[in-house]
XYZ file of C-alpha atoms in Angstrom:
758
model
C 0.017 -0.014 0.033
C 2.693 2.480 -0.713
C 5.454 2.745 -3.393
C 4.700 -0.453 -5.315
C 0.980 0.080 -4.967
C 1.303 3.745 -5.955
C 3.410 2.775 -9.019
C 0.927 0.341 -10.095
C -2.093 2.535 -9.418
C -0.545 5.737 -11.010
C 0.663 3.826 -14.078
C -2.773 2.432 -14.662
C -4.322 5.800 -14.169
C -1.888 7.548 -16.483
C -2.036 4.914 -19.226
C -5.826 4.913 -18.939
C -5.745 8.708 -19.144
C -3.405 8.769 -22.065
C -5.459 6.424 -24.093
C -8.707 7.658 -22.802
C -10.488 10.934 -23.610
C -7.471 13.213 -23.151
C -4.205 11.542 -23.584
C -2.320 14.738 -22.924
C -2.344 14.753 -19.190
C -0.342 11.775 -18.655
C 2.844 10.407 -19.985
C 2.397 6.687 -19.757
C 6.042 6.296 -18.820
C 5.459 8.091 -15.516
C 3.689 7.234 -12.185
C 2.825 9.169 -9.019
C 1.370 8.125 -5.706
C -2.255 9.210 -6.497
C -2.334 8.867 -10.184
C -0.945 11.565 -12.372
C -3.848 13.154 -14.164
C -1.286 15.402 -16.012
C 2.102 13.955 -16.809
C 3.367 17.429 -16.726
C 1.917 18.150 -13.299
C 4.700 19.259 -10.959
C 5.103 16.378 -8.469
C 8.466 16.911 -6.983
C 7.643 15.185 -3.793
C 7.362 11.749 -5.371
C 10.374 10.532 -7.323
C 10.772 7.017 -8.668
C 14.464 6.058 -9.182
C 15.011 4.749 -12.553
C 11.828 6.142 -14.049
C 12.030 9.246 -16.259
C 8.631 10.815 -15.915
C 8.059 13.184 -18.733
C 6.847 16.380 -17.551
C 7.063 15.508 -13.864
C 9.509 16.650 -11.293
C 9.590 13.844 -8.998
C 12.382 14.929 -6.750
C 11.265 13.701 -3.504
C 9.401 10.397 -3.563
C 12.171 8.026 -4.070
C 11.345 4.352 -4.594
C 14.326 2.173 -4.626
C -12.596 -25.695 21.083
C -12.846 -25.448 23.273
C -13.469 -29.204 23.809
C -15.732 -28.809 26.801
C -15.224 -32.402 27.716
C -17.739 -32.009 30.452
C -20.436 -32.176 27.976
C -19.629 -35.217 26.379
C -22.446 -36.587 24.406
C -25.120 -35.196 26.644
C -27.604 -36.498 24.193
C -26.749 -33.599 22.086
C -26.494 -35.349 18.867
C -22.776 -34.668 18.602
C -22.681 -31.237 20.082
C -19.240 -30.667 21.729
C -19.440 -27.059 22.796
C -16.506 -26.184 20.951
C -18.355 -23.620 19.002
C -21.383 -23.504 20.856
C -23.408 -23.666 17.678
C -26.978 -24.795 17.615
C -27.557 -24.263 21.238
C -31.007 -22.712 20.699
C -32.436 -26.166 20.052
C -30.563 -27.626 22.926
C -31.877 -24.857 25.323
C -35.372 -25.741 24.188
C -34.782 -29.391 24.992
C -33.326 -28.827 28.336
C -36.106 -26.458 29.128
C -38.805 -28.996 28.329
C -36.868 -31.638 30.291
C -36.373 -29.442 33.234
C -40.138 -28.577 33.239
C -41.160 -32.307 33.142
C -38.711 -33.401 35.811
C -39.761 -30.452 38.111
C -43.346 -31.799 38.027
C -42.337 -35.354 38.636
C -39.954 -34.283 41.534
C -42.910 -32.941 43.450
C -44.370 -36.447 44.321
C -40.879 -38.020 44.631
C -40.001 -35.476 47.253
C -43.387 -35.489 49.021
C -43.394 -39.341 49.334
C -39.760 -39.720 50.275
C -39.715 -41.168 53.840
C -36.459 -39.156 54.643
C -38.147 -35.861 53.524
C -41.174 -36.525 55.520
C -39.154 -37.282 58.584
C -37.241 -34.033 58.231
C -40.492 -31.866 57.973
C -42.537 -33.900 60.612
C -44.739 -36.353 58.832
C -44.627 -40.111 58.268
C -44.982 -41.833 54.834
C -47.145 -45.023 55.351
C -44.996 -48.074 55.016
C -47.662 -50.691 55.702
C -51.477 -51.141 55.863
C -53.828 -50.056 53.017
C -51.652 -47.029 52.234
C -48.430 -48.922 52.324
C -48.037 -48.857 48.597
C -47.391 -45.050 48.527
C -43.929 -45.712 49.992
C -43.095 -47.043 46.387
C -44.026 -43.764 44.757
C -40.680 -42.148 45.334
C -38.623 -45.202 44.231
C -40.675 -45.650 40.968
C -40.868 -41.962 40.010
C -37.345 -41.545 41.212
C -36.161 -44.208 38.807
C -38.031 -42.474 35.984
C -36.165 -39.285 36.870
C -32.891 -41.105 37.054
C -33.299 -42.809 33.565
C -35.138 -39.971 31.751
C -33.936 -36.760 33.442
C -30.447 -38.136 34.158
C -30.012 -39.395 30.580
C -27.975 -36.375 29.388
C -25.474 -36.733 32.198
C -25.416 -40.538 32.033
C -24.786 -40.608 28.225
C -22.310 -37.685 28.562
C -20.344 -39.514 31.303
C -20.206 -42.648 29.255
C -19.020 -40.655 26.218
C -16.276 -39.053 28.321
C -15.251 -42.386 29.548
C -14.940 -43.910 26.128
C -12.968 -40.892 25.007
C -10.783 -41.108 27.919
C -11.446 -37.577 28.773
C -13.214 -37.714 32.207
C -14.865 -34.460 33.136
C -18.047 -32.854 34.406
C -20.539 -35.224 33.034
C -18.793 -38.196 34.497
C -18.692 -36.547 37.937
C -22.521 -35.867 37.668
C -23.229 -39.403 36.406
C -21.257 -40.896 39.308
C -23.118 -38.760 41.804
C -26.540 -39.468 40.734
C -25.873 -43.077 40.162
C -24.384 -43.585 43.704
C -27.632 -41.845 45.151
C -29.849 -43.944 42.909
C -28.257 -47.262 44.128
C -28.054 -46.261 47.737
C -31.713 -45.059 47.593
C -32.796 -48.436 46.127
C -30.803 -50.338 48.710
C -32.490 -48.395 51.587
C -36.051 -48.840 50.034
C -35.450 -52.571 49.675
C -34.085 -52.897 53.179
C -30.670 -54.000 51.974
C -28.952 -50.828 53.269
C -29.618 -48.572 56.199
C -32.808 -46.485 55.956
C -30.612 -43.388 56.437
C -29.382 -43.765 52.836
C -32.815 -43.048 51.385
C -31.806 -40.230 49.008
C -34.951 -40.109 46.732
C -35.763 -36.580 47.416
C -32.175 -35.360 47.200
C -31.738 -37.282 44.020
C -34.821 -35.722 42.492
C -33.532 -32.182 43.634
C -30.144 -32.918 42.280
C -31.436 -33.817 38.752
C -33.816 -30.868 38.577
C -31.138 -28.421 39.720
C -28.530 -29.790 37.381
C -31.021 -29.556 34.464
C -31.902 -26.057 35.445
C -28.186 -25.071 35.393
C -27.652 -26.582 32.068
C -30.819 -24.979 30.757
C -29.563 -21.577 31.784
C -26.107 -22.229 30.244
C -27.631 -23.267 27.053
C -29.837 -20.182 26.890
C -26.635 -18.014 27.410
C -24.817 -19.820 24.568
C -27.950 -19.746 22.402
C -28.104 -15.935 22.629
C -24.682 -15.736 21.169
C -25.360 -18.125 18.311
C -28.792 -16.527 17.576
C -27.260 -13.052 17.539
C -24.972 -14.238 14.551
C -27.960 -16.062 13.018
C -29.850 -12.693 13.168
C -27.527 -11.440 10.510
C -28.963 -14.015 8.049
C -32.382 -12.874 9.185
C -31.625 -9.593 7.432
C -32.015 -11.136 4.101
C -35.415 -10.630 2.513
C -37.851 -13.517 2.308
C -38.512 -12.801 -1.409
C -36.542 -11.260 -4.244
C -37.928 -9.403 -7.325
C -36.211 -10.780 -10.413
C -36.418 -8.978 -13.772
C -37.041 -11.429 -16.613
C -37.540 -10.009 -20.146
C -38.547 -6.575 -18.772
C -41.196 -8.143 -16.345
C -40.704 -8.752 -12.625
C -41.088 -12.247 -11.025
C -41.100 -12.806 -7.195
C -38.680 -15.609 -6.387
C -36.986 -16.941 -3.219
C -33.510 -15.477 -2.740
C -32.145 -19.190 -2.736
C -33.400 -19.520 -6.355
C -31.202 -16.639 -7.633
C -28.163 -17.454 -9.674
C -25.195 -15.446 -10.760
C -26.104 -13.215 -13.567
C -29.685 -12.568 -12.560
C -30.907 -8.926 -12.365
C -33.060 -8.037 -9.476
C -35.062 -5.051 -8.474
C -34.534 -3.677 -5.018
C -37.211 -1.130 -3.941
C -36.681 1.750 -1.521
C -36.539 0.353 1.982
C -35.835 -3.184 0.947
C -32.878 -5.373 1.471
C -30.480 -6.687 -1.146
C -31.155 -10.478 -1.639
C -27.678 -11.497 -2.748
C -24.257 -10.036 -3.471
C -24.231 -8.001 -6.539
C -23.242 -4.959 -8.726
C -25.447 -1.903 -9.301
C -26.527 -1.700 -12.969
C -29.146 1.020 -12.721
C -29.875 3.550 -10.032
C -28.274 5.432 -7.088
C -29.238 4.970 -3.420
C -28.092 5.655 0.133
C -27.200 2.150 1.478
C -27.522 1.111 5.219
C -24.340 -1.130 5.535
C -24.129 -1.128 9.192
C -24.530 -4.911 9.490
C -21.282 -5.167 7.559
C -19.241 -2.236 8.643
C -20.776 -1.226 12.015
C -21.078 2.295 10.554
C -24.636 3.678 11.090
C -24.398 6.394 8.443
C -25.869 5.448 5.067
C -23.254 5.282 2.187
C -24.116 6.521 -1.419
C -23.842 3.708 -3.953
C -24.272 4.108 -7.713
C -23.880 2.246 -11.004
C -20.805 -0.051 -10.960
C -20.594 -0.248 -7.239
C -20.861 -3.594 -5.459
C -23.540 -4.176 -2.748
C -23.833 -6.926 -0.162
C -26.655 -9.205 0.749
C -28.559 -7.861 3.681
C -27.706 -4.182 3.140
C -30.751 -1.845 2.628
C -31.461 0.696 0.103
C -32.829 3.395 2.224
C -34.078 6.070 -0.245
C -34.133 4.908 -3.880
C -34.700 1.755 -5.874
C -31.877 -0.155 -7.596
C -31.393 -2.659 -10.313
C -28.635 -5.196 -9.289
C -26.803 -7.897 -11.130
C -26.139 -10.834 -8.895
C -22.561 -11.761 -8.486
C -22.615 -14.181 -5.651
C -25.256 -16.370 -3.764
C -25.704 -18.720 -0.931
C -22.364 -19.710 0.749
C -20.437 -17.540 -1.563
C -21.924 -14.318 -0.238
C -20.018 -11.932 2.011
C -22.475 -12.550 4.802
C -21.941 -16.316 4.663
C -18.140 -15.684 4.757
C -18.514 -13.445 7.862
C -20.652 -15.929 9.699
C -18.086 -18.743 8.840
C -15.298 -16.506 9.972
C -16.921 -15.859 13.339
C -17.740 -19.521 13.750
C -14.163 -20.454 13.029
C -12.824 -17.949 15.547
C -15.113 -19.371 18.234
C -14.036 -22.849 17.431
C -10.263 -21.903 17.385
C -8.155 -22.371 20.584
C -6.069 -19.918 22.506
C -3.701 -19.861 25.335
C -6.404 -19.068 27.867
C -8.635 -21.833 26.539
C -5.919 -24.401 26.610
C -5.270 -23.324 30.303
C -8.936 -23.631 31.211
C -9.181 -27.175 29.415
C -6.178 -28.289 31.415
C -7.531 -26.977 34.672
C -10.869 -28.674 34.072
C -9.095 -31.965 33.498
C -7.110 -31.820 36.555
C -10.180 -30.793 38.535
C -11.863 -33.990 37.616
C -8.995 -35.953 39.264
C -9.025 -33.587 42.180
C -12.720 -34.088 42.699
C -12.468 -37.856 42.375
C -9.578 -37.983 44.771
C -11.426 -35.812 47.290
C -14.430 -38.091 46.971
C -12.373 -41.120 47.643
C -10.647 -39.615 50.602
C -13.938 -38.368 52.001
C -15.419 -41.833 51.760
C -12.520 -43.446 53.420
C -12.150 -40.929 56.270
C -15.946 -40.943 57.177
C -15.925 -44.704 57.072
C -12.975 -45.012 59.240
C -14.578 -42.799 61.858
C -17.523 -45.232 61.996
C -19.997 -43.194 59.865
C -20.563 -45.053 56.663
C -23.924 -43.505 56.072
C -22.407 -39.989 56.273
C -19.574 -41.254 53.983
C -22.019 -41.839 51.154
C -23.728 -38.462 51.643
C -20.482 -36.575 51.697
C -18.978 -38.479 48.810
C -22.089 -37.586 46.642
C -21.871 -34.039 47.704
C -18.154 -33.711 46.822
C -18.765 -35.188 43.361
C -21.658 -32.839 42.639
C -20.137 -29.686 44.010
C -16.629 -30.180 42.291
C -18.099 -30.520 38.784
C -15.816 -28.301 36.654
C -18.824 -26.891 34.728
C -18.163 -23.261 35.392
C -14.449 -23.749 34.578
C -15.286 -25.332 31.237
C -17.769 -22.445 30.494
C -15.557 -19.632 31.660
C -13.470 -19.072 28.294
C -15.842 -20.192 25.479
C -18.896 -18.089 26.467
C -16.707 -14.991 26.676
C -15.058 -15.838 23.233
C -18.518 -16.344 21.667
C -20.023 -13.120 23.029
C -16.776 -11.201 22.153
C -16.528 -12.331 18.475
C -20.281 -11.925 17.934
C -20.240 -8.465 19.438
C -17.173 -7.523 17.337
C -18.729 -8.794 14.071
C -21.775 -6.454 14.716
C -19.303 -3.584 15.026
C -17.464 -4.403 11.746
C -14.639 -6.050 13.511
C -13.969 -9.602 12.259
C -11.743 -11.844 14.407
C -10.021 -14.493 12.358
C -7.465 -15.462 14.977
C -8.382 -15.669 18.766
C -4.646 -15.331 19.637
C -4.586 -12.068 17.880
C -7.431 -10.841 19.931
C -5.764 -12.111 23.065
C -2.448 -10.453 22.196
C -4.068 -7.123 21.323
C -4.291 -5.994 24.888
C -0.546 -6.155 25.285
C 0.318 -4.075 22.227
C 2.547 -1.041 23.014
C 3.174 0.062 19.449
C 0.793 0.342 16.500
C 2.266 0.647 13.040
C 0.029 2.343 10.495
C 0.554 2.204 6.684
C -0.036 5.753 5.448
C -1.673 5.481 2.027
C -5.295 4.560 2.327
C -5.039 3.890 6.053
C -4.259 7.276 7.626
C -4.938 9.048 4.355
C -7.999 8.551 1.911
C -5.796 6.971 -0.748
C -7.248 9.168 -3.465
C -6.504 12.679 -4.784
C -8.268 15.572 -3.364
C -8.096 19.279 -4.033
C -6.606 20.651 -0.820
C -5.936 24.302 -1.910
C -6.645 26.894 -4.569
C -4.323 29.812 -5.162
C -5.178 32.703 -7.470
C -2.727 34.968 -9.289
C -5.131 37.652 -10.412
C -8.474 39.199 -9.686
C -10.550 35.989 -9.897
C -11.632 34.389 -6.698
C -10.802 30.850 -5.535
C -14.293 29.701 -6.530
C -14.034 31.064 -9.922
C -10.782 29.430 -10.658
C -11.893 26.122 -9.394
C -15.272 26.296 -11.422
C -13.245 27.052 -14.656
C -10.951 24.133 -13.982
C -13.917 21.898 -13.283
C -15.603 22.995 -16.463
C -12.564 22.145 -18.462
C -12.283 18.657 -16.745
C -16.019 17.767 -16.770
C -15.571 15.376 -19.835
C -12.726 13.506 -18.251
C -13.020 10.243 -16.339
C -9.514 10.376 -14.876
C -9.146 10.466 -11.124
C -7.485 13.830 -11.012
C -10.091 15.291 -13.216
C -12.854 13.668 -11.022
C -11.072 15.240 -7.940
C -11.405 18.696 -9.349
C -15.072 18.232 -10.428
C -15.757 16.762 -7.006
C -14.229 19.745 -5.259
C -16.323 22.105 -7.158
C -19.594 20.200 -6.405
C -18.634 20.054 -2.601
C -18.271 23.816 -2.660
C -21.666 24.084 -4.290
C -20.264 25.920 -7.253
C -22.138 26.441 -10.508
C -19.854 24.885 -13.135
C -20.260 26.378 -16.545
C -20.612 24.383 -19.648
C -17.691 23.641 -21.752
C -17.352 23.041 -25.590
C -14.615 21.750 -27.855
C -12.793 19.722 -25.372
C -9.483 18.562 -26.398
C -6.252 17.096 -25.056
C -2.587 17.067 -26.009
C -0.177 14.514 -24.793
C 2.172 15.662 -22.135
C 0.677 19.093 -22.148
C -2.796 19.305 -20.727
C -6.545 19.751 -21.403
C -8.277 22.452 -23.237
C -11.945 23.513 -23.611
C -13.882 26.566 -24.395
C -15.904 28.009 -21.541
C -18.211 30.908 -22.333
C -16.261 31.535 -25.445
C -12.927 31.653 -23.675
C -10.056 29.096 -23.868
C -9.547 27.445 -20.534
C -6.562 25.057 -20.026
C -5.468 22.907 -17.037
C -1.933 21.275 -16.847
C 1.456 21.217 -15.202
C 4.930 22.332 -16.008
C 4.750 21.380 -19.688
C 1.697 23.422 -20.226
C 3.448 26.424 -18.666
C 6.505 25.961 -20.831
C 4.385 25.576 -23.923
C 2.601 28.784 -23.073
C 5.749 30.708 -21.818
C 3.793 31.308 -18.522
C 5.274 31.529 -14.984
C 4.083 29.242 -12.236
C 2.329 30.523 -9.135
C 4.557 31.772 -6.390
C 3.244 29.240 -3.930
C 4.081 26.332 -6.193
C 7.473 25.900 -4.674
C 6.088 25.459 -1.128
C 3.494 22.899 -2.430
C 6.216 21.097 -4.245
C 8.255 20.700 -1.037
C 5.146 19.203 0.545
C 5.007 16.556 -2.151
C 1.753 17.840 -3.527
C 0.521 17.485 -7.218
C 0.323 21.092 -8.726
C -1.876 21.952 -11.656
C -2.247 25.430 -13.183
C -5.313 26.995 -14.637
C -4.905 29.263 -17.594
C -7.445 31.507 -19.182
C -6.667 32.846 -22.748
C -3.041 31.765 -22.169
C -2.565 33.575 -18.838
C -2.171 31.736 -15.554
C -5.112 32.727 -13.251
C -4.489 30.217 -10.530
C -3.050 26.870 -9.270
C -4.602 23.862 -7.697
C -2.928 21.836 -5.004
C -3.934 18.093 -5.028
C -2.899 15.587 -2.417
C -3.805 12.439 -0.653
C -5.994 13.998 2.070
C -5.604 12.868 5.665
C -8.712 11.191 7.194
C -10.191 13.401 9.955
C -10.537 10.090 12.045
C -6.836 9.503 11.866
C -6.088 12.408 14.255
C -8.588 11.021 16.790
C -7.144 7.591 16.450
C -3.527 8.727 17.003
C -4.678 10.947 20.066
C -6.588 8.177 21.654
C -3.677 5.648 21.192
C -1.374 8.222 22.804
C -3.863 8.517 25.617
C -3.542 4.815 26.172
C 0.374 5.126 26.436
C 0.743 3.393 23.067
C 3.423 4.483 20.520
C 2.126 5.249 17.078
C 4.391 4.634 14.159
C 3.770 5.388 10.409
C 5.360 3.550 7.476
C 5.272 4.665 3.871
C 7.059 4.575 0.484
C 6.911 8.367 0.230
C 9.932 10.602 0.636
C 11.035 11.648 4.017
C 9.732 15.197 3.630
C 6.306 14.167 2.580
C 6.152 11.452 5.313
C 7.331 13.932 7.951
C 4.716 16.507 6.893
C 1.879 14.025 7.261
C 3.280 12.630 10.711
C 3.574 16.090 11.904
C -0.005 16.880 11.114
C -1.144 13.711 12.945
C 1.240 14.020 15.880
C 2.855 10.582 15.041
C 5.821 9.652 17.159
C 8.004 7.817 14.573
C 8.248 7.374 10.761
C 9.653 4.884 8.482
C 9.772 6.650 5.053
C 10.930 5.347 1.702
C 10.161 1.796 2.554
C 9.346 -0.684 -0.182
C 6.570 -3.300 0.462
C 9.023 -6.052 0.622
C 10.862 -4.215 3.437
C 7.960 -3.538 5.629
C 8.170 -6.791 7.511
C 11.763 -5.949 8.420
C 10.585 -2.624 9.930
C 8.105 -4.536 11.969
C 10.822 -6.893 13.188
C 12.903 -3.868 14.031
C 10.262 -2.645 16.406
C 9.817 -6.111 17.842
C 13.645 -6.183 18.385
C 13.246 -3.171 20.654
C 11.002 -5.345 22.877
C 7.640 -3.899 21.621
C 4.455 -5.817 21.014
C 3.414 -4.592 17.580
C 0.168 -4.208 15.786
C 0.443 -3.637 12.128
C -2.435 -1.858 10.351
C -2.562 -2.166 6.610
C -4.621 -3.136 3.564
C -4.094 -6.850 3.901
C -2.836 -7.383 0.333
C 0.260 -5.245 -0.309
C 0.998 -5.297 3.382
C 0.674 -9.176 3.810
C 4.230 -9.906 4.835
C 4.232 -7.126 7.497
C 0.854 -8.204 8.771
C 2.185 -11.774 9.212
C 5.236 -10.572 10.882
C 3.442 -8.320 13.376
C 2.166 -9.706 16.795
C -1.249 -8.601 15.718
C -2.039 -8.082 11.958
C -5.020 -5.830 11.332
C -6.421 -5.456 7.708
C -8.368 -2.263 7.506
C -10.930 -1.225 4.878
C -11.390 -4.785 3.791
C -15.158 -4.389 3.450
C -16.520 -7.858 2.806
C -13.212 -9.462 1.951
C -12.845 -12.068 4.682
C -10.154 -14.141 2.790
C -7.146 -12.133 3.974
C -4.940 -14.837 5.172
C -2.152 -12.722 6.744
C -4.391 -10.624 9.094
C -5.573 -11.945 12.480
C -8.244 -9.133 12.718
C -10.203 -7.648 9.695
C -11.814 -4.194 9.963
C -14.647 -3.911 7.417
C -14.591 -0.112 7.531
C -11.720 2.119 6.674
C -11.975 4.059 9.932
C -8.533 3.864 11.721
C -10.314 4.457 14.993
C -11.619 0.921 14.759
C -8.100 -0.206 16.000
C -9.283 1.260 19.403
C -12.408 -0.925 19.204
C -10.073 -4.044 18.802
C -7.923 -2.837 21.742
C -10.964 -2.294 23.964
C -12.571 -5.583 23.111
C -9.291 -7.433 23.803
C -8.943 -5.774 27.149
C -12.619 -6.258 28.192
C -12.728 -9.988 27.068
C -9.433 -10.636 28.934
C -10.904 -9.179 32.028
C -14.001 -11.333 31.793
C -11.895 -14.429 31.071
C -9.729 -13.781 34.076
C -12.627 -13.088 36.377
C -14.422 -16.247 35.217
C -11.267 -18.362 35.754
C -10.690 -17.105 39.131
C -14.250 -17.495 40.305
C -14.599 -21.030 38.832
C -11.293 -22.175 40.189
C -11.624 -20.393 43.487
C -15.115 -21.767 44.009
C -14.072 -25.427 43.702
C -11.029 -24.933 45.980
C -13.325 -23.568 48.755
C -16.332 -25.647 48.104
C -14.906 -29.123 47.906
C -13.487 -29.111 51.584
C -16.954 -27.901 52.760
C -18.677 -30.581 50.867
C -16.284 -33.200 52.363
C -17.345 -32.056 55.910
C -14.108 -30.316 57.076
C -16.277 -28.051 59.328
C -18.354 -31.035 60.709
C -16.541 -30.873 64.097
C -18.037 -27.427 64.651
C -21.477 -28.451 63.519
C -21.423 -27.215 60.003
C -22.382 -29.767 57.254
C -23.237 -28.747 53.627
C -26.380 -30.548 52.620
C -26.317 -32.529 49.222
C -28.992 -30.291 47.682
C -27.242 -27.193 48.709
C -24.104 -28.458 47.006
C -26.120 -28.910 43.839
C -27.515 -25.421 44.061
C -24.005 -23.987 44.595
C -22.528 -25.776 41.647
C -25.308 -24.673 39.362
C -25.135 -21.098 40.843
C -21.405 -20.978 39.964
C -22.237 -21.706 36.394
C -24.844 -19.026 36.282
C -22.458 -16.462 37.799
C -19.896 -17.242 35.047
C -22.552 -16.959 32.367
C -24.047 -13.683 33.656
C -20.552 -12.221 33.990
C -19.802 -13.003 30.363
C -23.070 -11.423 29.227
C -21.781 -8.183 30.636
C -19.657 -7.973 27.479
C -22.801 -7.219 25.448
C -22.785 -3.705 27.042
C -19.572 -2.815 25.286
C -19.983 0.080 22.854
C -17.520 -0.639 20.241
C -18.440 2.268 17.800
C -15.201 4.006 16.979
C -16.327 7.366 18.195
C -17.527 5.924 21.574
C -14.261 3.949 22.059
C -12.005 6.987 21.255
C -13.999 9.071 23.629
C -13.686 6.481 26.403
C -9.973 6.245 25.817
C -9.458 9.821 26.051
C -11.504 9.990 29.266
C -9.408 7.332 30.827
C -5.905 7.881 29.775
C -3.518 4.975 29.981
C -6.498 2.843 30.863
C -4.865 -0.493 30.764
C -5.768 -2.799 33.657
C -2.644 -3.199 35.905
C -2.609 -6.775 35.185
C -2.532 -6.202 31.551
C 0.680 -4.117 31.615
């Protein structure tokens, strides 16, 4: 995105101009960073070594799964929690099962002899009502087999996979309670081991916990699925001049569809007729509509807010940008990271910790002569030590973070990149097209006579109206932006290496650079030398052979760039700019933006070396570029960020893709990285700390002072720990990742990195 790209772009522009409507403006041998409209335009700030640019003075620009083993099979038809996909259906299944088991649990608890004893009534065991004593065992068995099926099948799946985890612990706990309860009911074991009511509560509570978890995960998945819901149910296809209503899925490449005002685009395409303000917020996160006209591409799901369009379909189904974004987010959610691997290892170790604690608990209570208590304490340990919250701590945060980012136009390809972003202390921006707009803009008008700036610009625009060259378009656009009335021109002509000529109100008007001045024997404007030192393109406007003014054209700096640099500085992050432009040009831009450090005159192939140079200084570097010309540098950086990618999600060298071209979005990535890291850390501390404290209590360590944790309370605490983790992760949804909001927050809280993140 600098020298090499500039050469290519400028050469294409000039050659197109030379063979187009007025060949005079560009000498096809030359090139300049923004595309020389006039080969004789004075462009001293940008010189290519080895290229003799006719008419140009180029003296300055020198170019030499989470596995979630705890879920096992869980009767989920293969769901492994790695991506948390499809949880909406699982939430409904668990919700129904929870409701049914809650109803069945009522008679189980009511007719459980031990529960009756606790609350002060007796369940008949003989006589005409003696049969009621079998209600709890029979319905309890139904609950164990039906309500416990997800845990039993999940535990068996973990056992077969040799990855014991949460499901196996729950399966062991309810199986021990089930066997002991039947033993007590049949008189084989002591009556004190009648756990039917606790087994019923245990299953109901565990189902409730899983249901809440599934609902949390389903919210993330459905939020992504809602992107697909933006597609219209019907498309209006144009066939032989008539309209036919079809399903979007029936469209094929090459079809032409009609998009009415207020309607969504049914598939990716190219506008062939019409102009409209398009709502592209679902792709870029930018709420302001964008003007799109003939030849522009539009994306499925975007909305034509004010006018109708005719669009030729270029991609359908899985080939659309929307499908690519959804796949990208799903891949990011399924990918692993350092924090995830740590959580997975901790969950695996926690299983053995829980199993060991359960065995020790059983042995100790048996040795002190209390075998009944040994069974109760063992079951409680198995239940309370389930590493469910630990297994959920990272995946839920990642799911919400990636979904939230996608809605803000930030696409996470690599979770490690998001994880690393919080530690970045240097951001390296490519200049052209990133900090600047990457296209020529009229930045100043200087008059040499009695005419006003507006008059000179209007005359230049009149002469350039018939040209399609970027520099001509820039002049015409500048006149339109000022609201000027551009007079009509006749007899348009062009002369190679000289300039353009047209008659305006009967007077000859010419626009060109140094060759035009030489041909007319005219002197340049006095300010030209200053502009030349700044690396600007200089075009002169002549009326009847006399210079009446000069135009300064340059690659305009984005207004958002200044805010981005200031906000990064407020966060104590060094900002570095890299460009192929000459030192003087680069320094001018850097000074305007307040950038700390500049790498100028750098070829694309050498950008990666500059990234490595910063890394050798001990810095963690984020590189922000276009993802194509900057691919080696993006790959070398600790975090590669492709900016302005729009819907191109196939950029392999970038870990993060910004759909918009707003450099402030880098702050959005930074804020998301820090916020998600905080949530991961909070969840891990809660989940691990809960188990370390709860297991000794469940084992009965405080029994000597009269405190014993009931089995049902243990189940409630285990489920509550999962709910706490889920709710904490949901707080990420409050993040406002709009660039303007993130920049404002960064400036309000200077150097806002969490101490643990430094």
